[in-house]
Coordinates of C-alpha atoms in Angstrom, one line a residue:
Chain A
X1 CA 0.0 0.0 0.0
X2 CA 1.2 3.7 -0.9
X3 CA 1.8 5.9 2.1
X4 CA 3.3 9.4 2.6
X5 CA 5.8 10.6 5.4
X6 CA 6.2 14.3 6.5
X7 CA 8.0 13.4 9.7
X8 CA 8.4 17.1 10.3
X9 CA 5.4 18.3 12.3
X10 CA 6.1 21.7 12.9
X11 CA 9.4 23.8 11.6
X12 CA 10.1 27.0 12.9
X13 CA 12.8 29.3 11.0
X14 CA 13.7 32.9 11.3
X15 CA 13.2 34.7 8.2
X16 CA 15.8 34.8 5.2
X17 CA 16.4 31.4 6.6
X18 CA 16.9 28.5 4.2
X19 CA 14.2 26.0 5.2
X20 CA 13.7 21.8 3.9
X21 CA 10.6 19.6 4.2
X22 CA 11.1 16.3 4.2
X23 CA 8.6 13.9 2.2
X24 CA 9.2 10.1 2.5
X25 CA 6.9 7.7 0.3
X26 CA 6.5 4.5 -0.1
X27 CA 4.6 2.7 -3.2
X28 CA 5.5 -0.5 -5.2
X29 CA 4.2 0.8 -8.4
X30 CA 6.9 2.2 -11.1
X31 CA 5.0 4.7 -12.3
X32 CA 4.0 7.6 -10.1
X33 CA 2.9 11.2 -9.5
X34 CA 4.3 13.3 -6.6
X35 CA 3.0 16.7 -5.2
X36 CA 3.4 19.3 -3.1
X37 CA 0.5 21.6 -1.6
X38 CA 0.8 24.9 0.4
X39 CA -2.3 25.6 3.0
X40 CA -1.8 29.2 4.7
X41 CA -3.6 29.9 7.7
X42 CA -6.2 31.4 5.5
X43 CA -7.3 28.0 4.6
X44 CA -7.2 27.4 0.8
X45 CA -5.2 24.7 -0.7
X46 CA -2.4 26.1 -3.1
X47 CA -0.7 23.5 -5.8
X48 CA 2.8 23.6 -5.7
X49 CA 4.6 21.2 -7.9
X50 CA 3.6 17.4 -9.4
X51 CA 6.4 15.5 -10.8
X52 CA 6.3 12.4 -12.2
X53 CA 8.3 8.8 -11.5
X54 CA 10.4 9.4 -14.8
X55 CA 11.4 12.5 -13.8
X56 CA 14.2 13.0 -11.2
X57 CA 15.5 16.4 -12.3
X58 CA 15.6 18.6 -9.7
X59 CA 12.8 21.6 -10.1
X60 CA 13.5 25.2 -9.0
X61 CA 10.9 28.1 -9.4
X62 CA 12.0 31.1 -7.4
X63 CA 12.7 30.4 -4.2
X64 CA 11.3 27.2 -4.4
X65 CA 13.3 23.7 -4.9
X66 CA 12.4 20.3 -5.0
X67 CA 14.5 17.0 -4.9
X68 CA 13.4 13.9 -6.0
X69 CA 15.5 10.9 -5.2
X70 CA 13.8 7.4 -6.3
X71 CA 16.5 5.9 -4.5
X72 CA 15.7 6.8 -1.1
X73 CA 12.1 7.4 -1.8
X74 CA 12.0 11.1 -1.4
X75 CA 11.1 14.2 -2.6
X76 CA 11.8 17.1 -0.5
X77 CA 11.5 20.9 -1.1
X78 CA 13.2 23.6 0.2
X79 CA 12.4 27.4 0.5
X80 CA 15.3 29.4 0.3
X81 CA 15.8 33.2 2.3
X82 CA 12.1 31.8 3.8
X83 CA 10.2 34.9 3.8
X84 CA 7.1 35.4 6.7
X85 CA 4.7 34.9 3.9
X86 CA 5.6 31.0 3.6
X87 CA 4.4 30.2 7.0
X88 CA 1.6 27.5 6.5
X89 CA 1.1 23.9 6.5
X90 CA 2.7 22.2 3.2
X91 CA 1.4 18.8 2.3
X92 CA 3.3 16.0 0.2
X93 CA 1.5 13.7 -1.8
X94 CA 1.6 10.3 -3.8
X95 CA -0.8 9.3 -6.9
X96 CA -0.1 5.8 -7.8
X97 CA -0.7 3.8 -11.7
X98 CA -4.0 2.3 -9.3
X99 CA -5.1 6.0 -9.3
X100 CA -4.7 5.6 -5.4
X101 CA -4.5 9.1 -4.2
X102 CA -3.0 9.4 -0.6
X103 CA -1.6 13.2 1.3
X104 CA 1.0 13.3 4.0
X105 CA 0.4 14.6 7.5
X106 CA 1.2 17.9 6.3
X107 CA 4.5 20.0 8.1
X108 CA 3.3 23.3 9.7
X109 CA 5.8 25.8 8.6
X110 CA 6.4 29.0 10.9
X111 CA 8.6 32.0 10.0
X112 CA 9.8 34.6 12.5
X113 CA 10.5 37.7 11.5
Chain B
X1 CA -7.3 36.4 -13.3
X2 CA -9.1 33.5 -13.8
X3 CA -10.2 31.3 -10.8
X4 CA -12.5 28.2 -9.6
X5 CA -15.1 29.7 -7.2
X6 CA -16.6 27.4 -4.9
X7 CA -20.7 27.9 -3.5
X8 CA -21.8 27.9 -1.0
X9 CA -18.7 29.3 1.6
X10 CA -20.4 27.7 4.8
X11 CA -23.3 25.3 4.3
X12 CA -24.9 24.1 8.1
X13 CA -27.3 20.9 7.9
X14 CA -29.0 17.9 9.6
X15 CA -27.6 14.9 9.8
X16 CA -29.3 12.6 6.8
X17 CA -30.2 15.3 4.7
X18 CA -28.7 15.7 1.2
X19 CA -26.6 18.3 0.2
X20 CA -24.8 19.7 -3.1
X21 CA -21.7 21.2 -3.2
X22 CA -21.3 23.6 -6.2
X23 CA -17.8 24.3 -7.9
X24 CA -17.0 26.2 -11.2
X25 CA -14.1 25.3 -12.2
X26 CA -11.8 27.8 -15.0
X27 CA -13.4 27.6 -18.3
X28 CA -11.3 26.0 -20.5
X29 CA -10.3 23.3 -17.7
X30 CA -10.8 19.6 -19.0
X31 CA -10.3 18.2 -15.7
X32 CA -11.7 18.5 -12.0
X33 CA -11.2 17.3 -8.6
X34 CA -13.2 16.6 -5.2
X35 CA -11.0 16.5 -1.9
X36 CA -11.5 17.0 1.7
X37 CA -10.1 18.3 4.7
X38 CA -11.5 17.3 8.1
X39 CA -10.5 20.0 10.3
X40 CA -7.1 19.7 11.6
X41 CA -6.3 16.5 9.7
X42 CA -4.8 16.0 6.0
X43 CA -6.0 16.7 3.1
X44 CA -8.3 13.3 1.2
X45 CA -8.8 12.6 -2.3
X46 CA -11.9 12.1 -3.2
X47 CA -12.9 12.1 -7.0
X48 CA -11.5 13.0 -10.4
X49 CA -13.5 13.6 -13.5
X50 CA -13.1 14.1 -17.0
X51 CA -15.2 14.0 -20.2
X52 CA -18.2 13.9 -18.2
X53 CA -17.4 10.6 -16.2
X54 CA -15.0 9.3 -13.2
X55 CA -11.0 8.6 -13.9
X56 CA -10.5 8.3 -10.4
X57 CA -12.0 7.9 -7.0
X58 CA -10.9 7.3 -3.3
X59 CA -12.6 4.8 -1.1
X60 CA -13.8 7.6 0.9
X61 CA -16.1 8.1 -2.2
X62 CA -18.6 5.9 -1.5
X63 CA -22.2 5.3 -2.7
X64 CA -23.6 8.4 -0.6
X65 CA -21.4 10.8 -3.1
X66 CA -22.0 11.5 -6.5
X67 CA -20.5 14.0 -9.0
X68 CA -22.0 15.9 -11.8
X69 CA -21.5 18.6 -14.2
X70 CA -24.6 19.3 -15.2
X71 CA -24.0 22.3 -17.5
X72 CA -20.9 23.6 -19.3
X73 CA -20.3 25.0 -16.1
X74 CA -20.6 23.6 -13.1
X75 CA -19.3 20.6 -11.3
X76 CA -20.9 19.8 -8.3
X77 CA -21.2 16.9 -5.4
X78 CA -23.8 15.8 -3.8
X79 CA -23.9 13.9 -0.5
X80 CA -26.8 12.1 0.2
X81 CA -27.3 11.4 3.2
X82 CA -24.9 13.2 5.2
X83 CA -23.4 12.1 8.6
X84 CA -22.0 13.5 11.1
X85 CA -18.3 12.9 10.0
X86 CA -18.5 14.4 6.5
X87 CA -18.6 17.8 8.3
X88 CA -15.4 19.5 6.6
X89 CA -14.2 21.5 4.2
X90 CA -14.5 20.5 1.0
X91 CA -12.2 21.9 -2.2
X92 CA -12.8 21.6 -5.9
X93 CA -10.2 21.8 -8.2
X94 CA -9.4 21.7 -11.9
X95 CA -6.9 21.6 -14.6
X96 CA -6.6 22.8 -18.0
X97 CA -6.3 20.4 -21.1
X98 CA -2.3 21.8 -22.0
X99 CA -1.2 21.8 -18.6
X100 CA -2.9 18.8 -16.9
X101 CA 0.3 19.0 -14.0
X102 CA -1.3 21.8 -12.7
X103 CA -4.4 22.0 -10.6
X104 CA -6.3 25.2 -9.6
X105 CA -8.2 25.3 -6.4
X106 CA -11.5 27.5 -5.3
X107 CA -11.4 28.5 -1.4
X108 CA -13.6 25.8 -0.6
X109 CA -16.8 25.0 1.0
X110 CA -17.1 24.4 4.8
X111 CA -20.0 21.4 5.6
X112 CA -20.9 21.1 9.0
X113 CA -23.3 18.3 9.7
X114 CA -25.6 18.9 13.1

């Protein structure tokens, strides 16, 4: 069965801080879809990134990174200078071939100023 | 800007009445999405659709759910007899036919079952 790690609970940083989330999945299928999601306190999910099982380049957009390793079954992302605005709860995710659709916990994110 | 805007905001009912959520997804978007969120927990899959039937659905999405898009526009689901554990909030999403890595969400709707 598919299942999705965020063993981070709750990060705090101080701003202009680099920051990593860790995701951890687990799936026997080959072919698979990863994501990341960004909740802010005001509630509404926010798409981040899906990648794809074929795809292990690394994917930067702004500030934002994200590194997928098949070979220990993670894709992290990482929020460089961290700015107050990122402070929410950031969910990883794991779509299998079976169409199986399963989030992680979620990591609450908090930035200082 | 385009967006998906999700009605109604806050709907309140009994438990075992029905209720339809109503989503309208960005115009051009092929493909649309049901998920949860029961407060303070994670985020749950619930349904994909696209040309005008399932791809996808979670075992949460049981015989009490249904989706429809009844018009060009909207894509709703209903809950048919509603307990007292579907009380959450409820996003829609979709995605457009060139981009189908992408998903847009509306602000969602908050069900609270009595």
């Amino acid at each position: 069965a598919q299942k999705v790690t965020q063993a981070q609970t709750e990060i705090s940083v101080v701003e202009k801080e680099d920051v990593t989330l860790d995701c951890v999945y687990e799936t026997r299928d080959t072919t698979y879809y990863l994501f990341w999601y960004k909740q802010p306190p005001s509630g509404e999910l926010v798409f981040l990134i899906r990648r794809n099982s074929f795809d292990e380049q690394n994917e930067i957009s702004g500030r934002y990174s994200w590194n997928f390793q098949k070979s220990t079954s993670s894709f992290n992302f990482t929020i460089t200078a961290s700015q107050v605005v990122d402070s929410a709860v950031y969910f990883c995710a794991l779509m299998d071939y079976g169409q199986n659709f399963v989030f992680g916990p979620g990591t609450r994110l908090s930035v200082l100023p | 800007e385009p967006e998906v805007t999700q009605t109604p905001s806050h709907q309140v009912t009994q438990m075992g009445q029905e209720v339809i959520l109503r989503c309208v997804p960005i115009s051009n978007h092929l493909y649309f999405y049901w998920y949860r969120q029961i407060l303070g927990q994670k985020v749950e899959f619930l349904v994909s659709f696209y040309n005008n039937e399932i791809s996808e659905k979670s075992e949460i999405f049981d015989d009490q759910f249904s989706v429809e898009r009844p018009d060009g526009s909207n894509f709703t689901l209903k809950i048919r007899s509603t307990k007292l554990e579907d009380s959450a909030m409820y996003f829609c999403a979709s995605s457009p036919p060139t981009d189908t890595d992408t998903q847009y969400f509306g602000p969602g709707t908050r069900l609270t079952v009595l």
